[in-house]
Short mmCIF file of C-alpha atoms in Angstrom, two decimals:
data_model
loop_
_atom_site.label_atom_id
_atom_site.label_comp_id
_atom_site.label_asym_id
_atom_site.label_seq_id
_atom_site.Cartn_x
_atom_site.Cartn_y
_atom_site.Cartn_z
CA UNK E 1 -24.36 -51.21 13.06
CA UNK E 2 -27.57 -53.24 13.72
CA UNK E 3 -30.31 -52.81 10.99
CA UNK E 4 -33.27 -50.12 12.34
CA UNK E 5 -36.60 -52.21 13.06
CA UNK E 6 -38.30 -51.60 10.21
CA UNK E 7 -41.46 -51.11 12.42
CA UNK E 8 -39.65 -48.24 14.49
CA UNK E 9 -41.57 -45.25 14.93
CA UNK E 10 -41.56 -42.77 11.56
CA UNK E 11 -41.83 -39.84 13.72
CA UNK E 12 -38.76 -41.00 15.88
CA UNK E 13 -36.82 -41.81 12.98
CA UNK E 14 -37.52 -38.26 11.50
CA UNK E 15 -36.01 -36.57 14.33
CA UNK E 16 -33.32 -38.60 14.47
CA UNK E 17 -32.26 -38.08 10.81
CA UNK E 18 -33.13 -34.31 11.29
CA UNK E 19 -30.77 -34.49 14.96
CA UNK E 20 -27.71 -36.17 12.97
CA UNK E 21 -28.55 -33.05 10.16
CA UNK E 22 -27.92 -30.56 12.47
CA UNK E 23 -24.93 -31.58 13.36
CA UNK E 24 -22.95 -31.80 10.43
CA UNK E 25 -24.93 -29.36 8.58
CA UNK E 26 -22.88 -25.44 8.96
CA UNK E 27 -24.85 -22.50 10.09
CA UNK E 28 -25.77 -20.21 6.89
CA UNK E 29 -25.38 -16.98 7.03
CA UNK E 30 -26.95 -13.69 4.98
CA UNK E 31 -24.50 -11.96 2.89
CA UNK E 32 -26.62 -9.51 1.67
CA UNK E 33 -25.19 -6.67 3.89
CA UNK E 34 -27.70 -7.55 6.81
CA UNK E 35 -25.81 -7.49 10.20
CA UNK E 36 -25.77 -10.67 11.37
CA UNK E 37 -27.11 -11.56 15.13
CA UNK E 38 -24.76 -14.50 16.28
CA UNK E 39 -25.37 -16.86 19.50
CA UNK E 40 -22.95 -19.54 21.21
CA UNK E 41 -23.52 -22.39 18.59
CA UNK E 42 -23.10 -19.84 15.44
CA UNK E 43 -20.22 -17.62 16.84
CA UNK E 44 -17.44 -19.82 15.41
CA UNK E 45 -18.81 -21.28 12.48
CA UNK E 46 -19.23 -17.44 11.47
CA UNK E 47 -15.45 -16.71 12.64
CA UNK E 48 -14.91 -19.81 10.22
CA UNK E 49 -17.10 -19.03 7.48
CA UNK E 50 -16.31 -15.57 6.48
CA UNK E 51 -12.47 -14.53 5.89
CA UNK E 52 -13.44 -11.28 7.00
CA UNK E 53 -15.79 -10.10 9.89
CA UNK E 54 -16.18 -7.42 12.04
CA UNK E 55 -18.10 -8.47 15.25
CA UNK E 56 -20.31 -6.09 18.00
CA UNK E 57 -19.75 -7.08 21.35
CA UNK E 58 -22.93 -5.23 22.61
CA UNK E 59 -25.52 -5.37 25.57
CA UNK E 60 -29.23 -4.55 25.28
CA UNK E 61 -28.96 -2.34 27.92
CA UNK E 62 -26.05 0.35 27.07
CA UNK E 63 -27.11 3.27 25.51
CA UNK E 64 -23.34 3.38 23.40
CA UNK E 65 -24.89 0.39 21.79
CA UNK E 66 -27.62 0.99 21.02
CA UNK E 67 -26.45 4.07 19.01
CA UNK E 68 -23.65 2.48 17.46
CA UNK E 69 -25.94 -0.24 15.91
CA UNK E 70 -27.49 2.19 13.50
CA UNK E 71 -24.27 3.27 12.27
CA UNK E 72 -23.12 -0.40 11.95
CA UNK E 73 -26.10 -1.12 9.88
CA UNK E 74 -25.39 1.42 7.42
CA UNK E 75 -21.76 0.35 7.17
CA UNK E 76 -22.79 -3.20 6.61
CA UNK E 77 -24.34 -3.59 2.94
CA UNK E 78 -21.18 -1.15 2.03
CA UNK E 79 -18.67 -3.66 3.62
CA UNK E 80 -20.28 -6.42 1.64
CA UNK E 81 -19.75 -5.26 -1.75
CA UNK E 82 -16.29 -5.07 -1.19
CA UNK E 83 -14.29 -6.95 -3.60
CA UNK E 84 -12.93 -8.15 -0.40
CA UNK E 85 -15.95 -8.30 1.42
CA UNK E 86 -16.29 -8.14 4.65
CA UNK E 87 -19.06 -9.16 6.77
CA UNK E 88 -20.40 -7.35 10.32
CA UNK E 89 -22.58 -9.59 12.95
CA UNK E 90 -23.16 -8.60 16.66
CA UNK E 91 -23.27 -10.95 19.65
CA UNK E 92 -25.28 -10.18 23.33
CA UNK E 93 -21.42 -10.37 24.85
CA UNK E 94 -24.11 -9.59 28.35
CA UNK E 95 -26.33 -12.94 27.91
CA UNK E 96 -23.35 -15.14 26.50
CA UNK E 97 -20.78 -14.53 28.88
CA UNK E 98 -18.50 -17.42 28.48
CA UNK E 99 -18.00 -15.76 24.95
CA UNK E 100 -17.33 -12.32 25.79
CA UNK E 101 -14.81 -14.15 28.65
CA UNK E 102 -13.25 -15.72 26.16
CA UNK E 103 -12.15 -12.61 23.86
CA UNK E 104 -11.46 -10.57 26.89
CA UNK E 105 -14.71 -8.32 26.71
CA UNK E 106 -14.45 -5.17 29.56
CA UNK E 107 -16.88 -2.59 28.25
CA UNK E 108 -19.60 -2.34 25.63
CA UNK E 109 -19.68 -1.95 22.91
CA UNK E 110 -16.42 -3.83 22.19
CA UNK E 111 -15.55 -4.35 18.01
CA UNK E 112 -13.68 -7.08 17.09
CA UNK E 113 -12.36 -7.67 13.44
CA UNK E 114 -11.64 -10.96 12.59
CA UNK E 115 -9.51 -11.90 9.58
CA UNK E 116 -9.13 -15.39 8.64
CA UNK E 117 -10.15 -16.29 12.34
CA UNK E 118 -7.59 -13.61 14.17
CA UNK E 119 -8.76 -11.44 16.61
CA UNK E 120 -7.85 -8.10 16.25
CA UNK E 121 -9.25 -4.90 18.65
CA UNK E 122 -11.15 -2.26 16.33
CA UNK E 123 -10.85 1.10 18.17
CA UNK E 124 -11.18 3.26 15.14
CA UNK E 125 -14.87 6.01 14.04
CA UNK E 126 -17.22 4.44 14.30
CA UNK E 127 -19.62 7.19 12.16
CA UNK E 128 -20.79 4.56 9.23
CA UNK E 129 -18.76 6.42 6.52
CA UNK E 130 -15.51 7.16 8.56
CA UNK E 131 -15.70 3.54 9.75
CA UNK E 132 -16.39 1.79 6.90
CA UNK E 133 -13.33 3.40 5.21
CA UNK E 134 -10.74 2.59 8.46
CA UNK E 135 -12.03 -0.86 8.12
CA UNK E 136 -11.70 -1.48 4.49
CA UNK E 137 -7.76 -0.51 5.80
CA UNK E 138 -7.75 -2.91 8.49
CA UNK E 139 -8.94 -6.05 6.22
CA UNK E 140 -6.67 -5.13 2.93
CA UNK E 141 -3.76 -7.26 2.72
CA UNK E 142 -0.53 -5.14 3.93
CA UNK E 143 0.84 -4.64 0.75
CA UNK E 144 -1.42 -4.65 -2.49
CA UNK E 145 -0.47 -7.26 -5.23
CA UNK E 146 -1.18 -5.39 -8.81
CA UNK E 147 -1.20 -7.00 -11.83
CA UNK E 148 -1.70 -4.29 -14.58
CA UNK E 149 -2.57 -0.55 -15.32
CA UNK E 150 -5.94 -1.27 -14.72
CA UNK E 151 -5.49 -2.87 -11.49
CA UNK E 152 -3.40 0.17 -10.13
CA UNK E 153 -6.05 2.75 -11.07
CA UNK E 154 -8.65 0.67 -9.30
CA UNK E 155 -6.17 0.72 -6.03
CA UNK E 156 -5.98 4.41 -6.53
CA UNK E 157 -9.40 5.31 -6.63
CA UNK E 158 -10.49 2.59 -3.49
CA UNK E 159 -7.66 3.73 -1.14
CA UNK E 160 -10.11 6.98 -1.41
CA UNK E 161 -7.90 10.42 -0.23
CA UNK E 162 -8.08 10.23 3.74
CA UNK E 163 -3.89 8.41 3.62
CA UNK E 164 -1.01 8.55 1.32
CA UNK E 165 -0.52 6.18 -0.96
CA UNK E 166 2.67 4.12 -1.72
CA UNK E 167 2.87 2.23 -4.64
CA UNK E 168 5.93 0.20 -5.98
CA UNK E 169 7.03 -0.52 -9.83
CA UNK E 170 9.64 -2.88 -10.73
CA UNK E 171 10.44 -3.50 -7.15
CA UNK E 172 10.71 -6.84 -5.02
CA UNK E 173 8.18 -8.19 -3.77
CA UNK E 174 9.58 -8.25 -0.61
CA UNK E 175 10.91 -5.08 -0.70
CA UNK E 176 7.69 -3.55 1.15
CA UNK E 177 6.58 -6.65 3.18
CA UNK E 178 7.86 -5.79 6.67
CA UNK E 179 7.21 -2.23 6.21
CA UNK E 180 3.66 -2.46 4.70
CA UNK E 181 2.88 -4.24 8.28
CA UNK E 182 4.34 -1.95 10.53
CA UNK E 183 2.83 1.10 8.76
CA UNK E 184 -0.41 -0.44 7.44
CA UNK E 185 -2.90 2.07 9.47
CA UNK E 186 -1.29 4.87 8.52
CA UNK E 187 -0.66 4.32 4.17
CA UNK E 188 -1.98 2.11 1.73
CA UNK E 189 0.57 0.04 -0.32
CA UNK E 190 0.25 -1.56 -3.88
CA UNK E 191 3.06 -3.51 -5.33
CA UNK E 192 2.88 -3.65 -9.57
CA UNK E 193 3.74 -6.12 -11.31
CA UNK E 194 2.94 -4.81 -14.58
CA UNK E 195 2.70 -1.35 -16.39
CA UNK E 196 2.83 0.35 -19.11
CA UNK E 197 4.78 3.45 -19.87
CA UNK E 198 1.31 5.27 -19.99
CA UNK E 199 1.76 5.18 -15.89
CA UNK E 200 5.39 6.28 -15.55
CA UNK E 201 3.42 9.10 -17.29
CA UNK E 202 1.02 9.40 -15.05
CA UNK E 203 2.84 9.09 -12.20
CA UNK E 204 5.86 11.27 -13.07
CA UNK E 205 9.00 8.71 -13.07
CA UNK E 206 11.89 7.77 -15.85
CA UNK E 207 13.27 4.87 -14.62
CA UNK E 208 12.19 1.79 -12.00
CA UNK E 209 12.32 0.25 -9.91
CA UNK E 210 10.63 3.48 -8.37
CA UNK E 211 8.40 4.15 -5.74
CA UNK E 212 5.74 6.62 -5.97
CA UNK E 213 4.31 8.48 -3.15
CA UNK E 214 0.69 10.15 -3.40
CA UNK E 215 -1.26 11.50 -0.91
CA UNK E 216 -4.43 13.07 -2.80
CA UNK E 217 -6.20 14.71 -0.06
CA UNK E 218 -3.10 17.44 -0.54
CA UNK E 219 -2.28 16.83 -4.08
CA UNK E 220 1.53 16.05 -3.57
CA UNK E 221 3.31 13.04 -5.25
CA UNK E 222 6.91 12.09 -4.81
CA UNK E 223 9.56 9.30 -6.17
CA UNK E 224 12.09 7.26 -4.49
CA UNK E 225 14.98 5.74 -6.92
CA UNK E 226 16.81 3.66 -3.82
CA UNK E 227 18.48 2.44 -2.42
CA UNK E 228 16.08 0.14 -1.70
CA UNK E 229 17.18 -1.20 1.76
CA UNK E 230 14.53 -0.73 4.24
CA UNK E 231 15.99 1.97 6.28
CA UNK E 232 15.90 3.83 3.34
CA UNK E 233 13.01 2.80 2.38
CA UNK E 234 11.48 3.47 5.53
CA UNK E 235 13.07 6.98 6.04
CA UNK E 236 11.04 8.08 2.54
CA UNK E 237 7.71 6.43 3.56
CA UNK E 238 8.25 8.38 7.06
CA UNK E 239 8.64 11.62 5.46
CA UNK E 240 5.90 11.30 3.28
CA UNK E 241 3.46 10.17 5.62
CA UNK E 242 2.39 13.62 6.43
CA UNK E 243 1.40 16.33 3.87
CA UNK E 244 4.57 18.85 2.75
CA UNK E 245 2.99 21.51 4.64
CA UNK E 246 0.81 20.22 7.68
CA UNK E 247 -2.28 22.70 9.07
CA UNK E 248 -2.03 22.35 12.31
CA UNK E 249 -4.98 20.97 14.30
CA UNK E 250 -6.05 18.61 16.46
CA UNK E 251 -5.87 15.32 14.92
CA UNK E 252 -2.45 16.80 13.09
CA UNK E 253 -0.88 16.74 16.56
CA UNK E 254 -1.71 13.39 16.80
CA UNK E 255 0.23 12.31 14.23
CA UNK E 256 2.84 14.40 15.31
CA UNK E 257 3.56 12.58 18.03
CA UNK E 258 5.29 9.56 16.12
CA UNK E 259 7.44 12.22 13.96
CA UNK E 260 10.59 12.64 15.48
CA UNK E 261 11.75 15.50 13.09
CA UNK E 262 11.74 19.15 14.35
CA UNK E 263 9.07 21.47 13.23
CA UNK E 264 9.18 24.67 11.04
CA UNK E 265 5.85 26.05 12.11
CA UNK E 266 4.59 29.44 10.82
CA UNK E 267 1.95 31.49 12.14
CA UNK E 268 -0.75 33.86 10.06
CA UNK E 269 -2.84 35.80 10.99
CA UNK E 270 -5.83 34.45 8.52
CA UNK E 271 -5.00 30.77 6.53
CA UNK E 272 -7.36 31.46 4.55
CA UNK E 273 -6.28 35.55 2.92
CA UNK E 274 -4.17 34.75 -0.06
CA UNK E 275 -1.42 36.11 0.65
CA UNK E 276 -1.40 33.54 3.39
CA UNK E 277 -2.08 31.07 0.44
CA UNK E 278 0.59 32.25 -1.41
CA UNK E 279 3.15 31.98 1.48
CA UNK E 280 2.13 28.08 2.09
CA UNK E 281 3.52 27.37 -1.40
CA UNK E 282 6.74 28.65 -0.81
CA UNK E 283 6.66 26.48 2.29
CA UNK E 284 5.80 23.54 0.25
CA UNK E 285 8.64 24.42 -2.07
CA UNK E 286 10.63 24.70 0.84
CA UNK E 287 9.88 21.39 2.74
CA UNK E 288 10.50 19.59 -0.89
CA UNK E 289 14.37 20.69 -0.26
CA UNK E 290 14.57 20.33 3.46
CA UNK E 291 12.89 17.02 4.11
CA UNK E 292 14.93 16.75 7.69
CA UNK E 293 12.09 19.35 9.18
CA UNK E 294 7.98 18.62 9.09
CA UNK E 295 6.82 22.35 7.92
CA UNK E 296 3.12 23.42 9.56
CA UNK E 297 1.29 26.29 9.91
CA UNK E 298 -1.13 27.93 11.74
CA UNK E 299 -3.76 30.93 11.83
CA UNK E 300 -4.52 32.87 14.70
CA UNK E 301 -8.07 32.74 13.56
CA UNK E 302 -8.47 29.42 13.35
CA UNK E 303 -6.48 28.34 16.31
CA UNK E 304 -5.16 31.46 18.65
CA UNK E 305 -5.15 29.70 21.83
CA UNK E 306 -2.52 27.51 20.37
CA UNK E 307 -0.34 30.24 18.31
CA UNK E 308 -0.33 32.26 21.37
CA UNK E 309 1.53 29.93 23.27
CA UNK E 310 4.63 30.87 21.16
CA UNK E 311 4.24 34.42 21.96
CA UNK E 312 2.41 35.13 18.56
CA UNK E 313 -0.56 38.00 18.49
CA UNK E 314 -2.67 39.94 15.57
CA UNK E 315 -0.90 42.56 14.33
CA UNK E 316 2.65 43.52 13.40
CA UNK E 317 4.79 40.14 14.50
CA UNK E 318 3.04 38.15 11.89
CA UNK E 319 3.50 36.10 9.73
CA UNK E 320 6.04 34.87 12.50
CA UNK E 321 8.54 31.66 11.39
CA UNK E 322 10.38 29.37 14.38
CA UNK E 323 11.45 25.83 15.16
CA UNK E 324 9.65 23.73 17.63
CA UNK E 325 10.85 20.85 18.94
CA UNK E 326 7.27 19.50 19.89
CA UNK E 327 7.28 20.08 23.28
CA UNK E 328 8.33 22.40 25.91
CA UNK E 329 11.24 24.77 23.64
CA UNK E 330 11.03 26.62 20.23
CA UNK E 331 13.74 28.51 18.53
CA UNK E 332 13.91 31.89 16.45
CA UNK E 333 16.53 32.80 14.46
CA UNK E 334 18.18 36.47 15.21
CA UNK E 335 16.59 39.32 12.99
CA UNK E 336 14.45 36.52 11.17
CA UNK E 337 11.46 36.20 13.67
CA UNK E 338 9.19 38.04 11.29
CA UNK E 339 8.43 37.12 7.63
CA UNK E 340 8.50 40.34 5.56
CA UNK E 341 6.35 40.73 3.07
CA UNK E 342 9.01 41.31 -0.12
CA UNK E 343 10.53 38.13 -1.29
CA UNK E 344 9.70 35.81 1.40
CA UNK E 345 11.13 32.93 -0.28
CA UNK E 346 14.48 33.78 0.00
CA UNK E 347 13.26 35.16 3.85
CA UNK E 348 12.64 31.79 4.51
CA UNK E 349 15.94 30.10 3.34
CA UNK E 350 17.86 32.52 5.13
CA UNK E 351 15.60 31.55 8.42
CA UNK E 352 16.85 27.83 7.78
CA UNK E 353 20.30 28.57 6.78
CA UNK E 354 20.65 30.59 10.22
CA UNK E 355 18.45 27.76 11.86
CA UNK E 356 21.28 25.51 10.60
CA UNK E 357 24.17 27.81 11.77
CA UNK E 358 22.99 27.99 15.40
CA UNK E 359 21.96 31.86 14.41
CA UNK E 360 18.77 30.81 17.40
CA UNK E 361 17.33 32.66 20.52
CA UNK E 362 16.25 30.02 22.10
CA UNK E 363 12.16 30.15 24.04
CA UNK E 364 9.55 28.39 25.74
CA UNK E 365 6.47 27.89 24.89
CA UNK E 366 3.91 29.92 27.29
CA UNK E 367 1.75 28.05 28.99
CA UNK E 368 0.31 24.24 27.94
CA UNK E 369 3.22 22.37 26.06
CA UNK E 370 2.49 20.04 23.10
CA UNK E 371 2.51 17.56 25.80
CA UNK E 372 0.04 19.41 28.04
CA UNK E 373 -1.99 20.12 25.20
CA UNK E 374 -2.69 16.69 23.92
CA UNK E 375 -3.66 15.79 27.65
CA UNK E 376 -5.94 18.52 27.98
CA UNK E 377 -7.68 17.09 24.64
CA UNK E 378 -7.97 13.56 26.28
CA UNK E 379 -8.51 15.51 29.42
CA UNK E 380 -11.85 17.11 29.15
CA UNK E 381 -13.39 13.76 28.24
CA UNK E 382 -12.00 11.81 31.11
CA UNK E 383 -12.83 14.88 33.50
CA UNK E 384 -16.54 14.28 31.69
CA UNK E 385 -16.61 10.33 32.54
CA UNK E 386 -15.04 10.89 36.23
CA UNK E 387 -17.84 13.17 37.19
CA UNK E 388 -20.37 11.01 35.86
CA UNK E 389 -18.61 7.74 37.43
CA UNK E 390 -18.64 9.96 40.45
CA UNK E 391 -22.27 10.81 40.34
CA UNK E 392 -23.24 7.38 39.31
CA UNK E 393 -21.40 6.08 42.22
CA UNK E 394 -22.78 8.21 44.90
CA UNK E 395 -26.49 7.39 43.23
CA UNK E 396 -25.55 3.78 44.19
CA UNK E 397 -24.07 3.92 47.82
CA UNK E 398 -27.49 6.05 48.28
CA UNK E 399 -29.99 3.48 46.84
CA UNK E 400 -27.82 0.96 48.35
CA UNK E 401 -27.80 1.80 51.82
CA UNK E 402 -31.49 2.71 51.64
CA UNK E 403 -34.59 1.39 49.24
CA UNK E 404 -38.15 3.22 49.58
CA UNK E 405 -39.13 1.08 52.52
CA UNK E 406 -35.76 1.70 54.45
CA UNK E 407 -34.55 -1.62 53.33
CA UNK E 408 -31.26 -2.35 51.30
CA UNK E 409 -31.89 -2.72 47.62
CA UNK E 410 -31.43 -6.30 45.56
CA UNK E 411 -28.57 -6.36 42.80
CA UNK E 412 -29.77 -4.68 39.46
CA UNK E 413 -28.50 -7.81 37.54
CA UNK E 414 -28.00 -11.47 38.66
CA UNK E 415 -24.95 -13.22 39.90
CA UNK E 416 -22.13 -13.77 37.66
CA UNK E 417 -21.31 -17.15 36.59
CA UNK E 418 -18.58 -19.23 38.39
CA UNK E 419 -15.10 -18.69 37.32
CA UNK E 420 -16.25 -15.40 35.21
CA UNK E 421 -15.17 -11.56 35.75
CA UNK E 422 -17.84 -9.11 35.54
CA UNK E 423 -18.02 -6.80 33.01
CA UNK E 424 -20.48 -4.44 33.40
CA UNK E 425 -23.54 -3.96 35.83
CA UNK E 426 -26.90 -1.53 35.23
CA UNK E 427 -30.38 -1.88 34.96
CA UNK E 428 -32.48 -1.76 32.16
CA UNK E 429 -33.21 1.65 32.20
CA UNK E 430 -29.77 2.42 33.05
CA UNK E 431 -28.78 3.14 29.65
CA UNK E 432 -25.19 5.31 30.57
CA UNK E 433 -24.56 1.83 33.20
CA UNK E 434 -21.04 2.42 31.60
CA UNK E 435 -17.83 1.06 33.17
CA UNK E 436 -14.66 3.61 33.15
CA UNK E 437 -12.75 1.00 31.29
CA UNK E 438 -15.81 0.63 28.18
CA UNK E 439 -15.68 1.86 24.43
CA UNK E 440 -17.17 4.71 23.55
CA UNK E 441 -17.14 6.80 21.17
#
């Protein structure tokens, strides 16, 4: 390269140097817990910087935005103290289209969690504390490499008591690979390397390899001796991915739905009278021994509308024990509909042993199935969004066809670039301007 004139203009040569800086120079970013406001020439040196990050695809404009950005700066200085840490930014997916085409953004607010540069879709809480803990989930590695006593008690106490816990001693360290994927939203899983016999103690096993199941929100721990193939494996981590006894509810249904095992359900009146109380633990001791069935219960307080639909009212048919399949049929066993209650423990092994024998009377549910229920759950909300989608819509083909002077109104927003597909149009002050197909909460 020629030599500069050394008579070249300082101020020229300062920009130049400062140019030539810039380029080679990487953004820096705050890691301090501050959410992080990202453009077009810092998006991918932040996907690049941080292993972890959590990106808002937002618009000025929406209203779901602007009151999930509150929650995600709460969540943020939490995420960064991780020993993992990881990091949240937003980006105006609205101004920086070419961006938001790129990642496939349809609706605002869209989250995006980014490990080690993959994309993955966040559609978990997003209340600070309920989505700070899904996402410390999300970003752990599948399975949890522990190196000592210490180590496992720290796994312990961060996996919190929201999921069960699985956590394997003297095993392979393949052993849980493929199935610490596949199951990786739904459990936490720690591998240990080393241990002491202080936690076959604490954990309640003689021998290893083992593998301990805990789910602390319900107190219950179990142990698996093997075989150690994964079906096995995966037939013990399936069973104990729901609580012995499951109250059901709402979000229990959910889960439900991925548990192909028939239910023992029992209806109170009151969960909450102890003698209730007292019948729930010989469920639990029951479900210990029958591990084929998922046990639940419900209380006609808490839930009627729902126990009613298997012919269950206050008064003298209660407590009342059956099987449901989960959907449209349940079964009761002949002369065993209705717990007694003397000795209702043995009551209820008689009620599976005639279960067992085909000893059934065989029902359907009145009214909304399991099926019908769930979709009136998702169904009041989407009712909700069509009438507003409908109102929206008529607002438009009004203003549309007519402005205050009788002419037709100009677009709220301008043209979308070549080659892009919209994603969303509104105003300023249309703060609800919310496609069907957007995140919400």
């Amino acid at each position: 390269m020629a030599a500069l004139n050394r008579h070249a203009n300082p101020v020229l040569l300062l920009l130049l140097c400062s140019t030539l800086f810039s380029l080679v120079t990487p953004h820096e970013f705050r890691t301090d817990g501050t959410v992080i406001e990202l453009d077009e020439s810092s998006f991918d040196s932040a996907i690049a910087s941080f292993d972890r990050i959590l990106v808002d695809f937002y618009a000025p404009w929406c209203g779901h935005c602007k009151r999930l950005s509150p929650e995600l700066d709460s969540a943020a200085p939490v995420l960064a103290a991780l020993k993992e840490p990881v990091f949240i930014a937003k980006l105006n997916a609205d101004k920086y289209r070419k961006l938001a085409s790129k990642y496939e953004i349809d609706g605002f607010p869209t989250l995006k969690l980014f490990v080690h540069g993959v994309p993955e879709d966040y559609t978990g809480p997003r209340k600070a504390e309920l989505l700070t803990n899904h996402i410390r989930k999300l970003a752990s590695p599948n399975v949890s490499v522990l190196e000592s006593d210490a180590s496992v008690k720290d796994f312990v106490k961060g996996a919190g008591s929201d999921l069960p816990i699985f956590i394997g001693f003297g095993m392979e360290e393949n052993a849980l690979a493929t199935l610490g994927g596949q199951y990786k939203k739904k459990a936490w899983f720690g591998l240990v390397k080393d241990f002491s016999e202080e936690m076959m103690v604490l954990y309640d096993f003689n021998k290893f390899p083992a593998l301990v199941s805990l789910y602390p929100k319900y107190n219950e721990q179990s142990v698996f001796y093997g075989p150690f193939q994964e079906a096995f494996l995966e037939d013990f981590i399936k069973q104990n991915l729901l609580p012995l006894t499951v109250p059901i509810q709402y979000e229990t249904l959910k889960l439900l739905r991925d548990d192909k095992r028939k239910i023992v359900l029992v209806i109170v009146e009151d969960e909450t009278e102890d003698k209730s109380v007292n019948l729930l633990k010989i469920l639990r001791s029951a479900a210990t021994a029958n591990r084929d069935f998922v046990f639940g219960f419900i209380g006609l307080k808490q839930w009627g509308e729902f126990a009613e639909t298997f012919d269950a009212a206050k008064g003298s048919d209660l407590p009342k024990i059956l099987v449901w399949d989960g959907d449209e049929e349940y079964y009761v066993v002949d002369g065993l509909e209705r717990l007694q209650e003397e000795d209702q423990e043995s009551q209820v092994r008689r009620f599976l042993e005639g279960y067992r024998e085909g000893k059934t009377i065989k029902m359907m549910v009145k009214g909304p199935s399991f099926k019908s229920f769930m979709n009136s759950i998702m169904g009041v909300g989407l009712v909700l969004v069509i009438i507003v989608m409908v109102s929206v819509m008529v607002a438009i083909f009004y203003l549309a066809g007519e402005s205050g002077d009788g002419t037709p109104t100009r677009p709220a927003r301008p043209e979308n670039e070549p080659g892009y597909k919209p994603i969303s149009d509104s105003s300023e002050g249309a703060e609800e301007g919310y496609q069907g197909g957007n995140k919400e909460d």
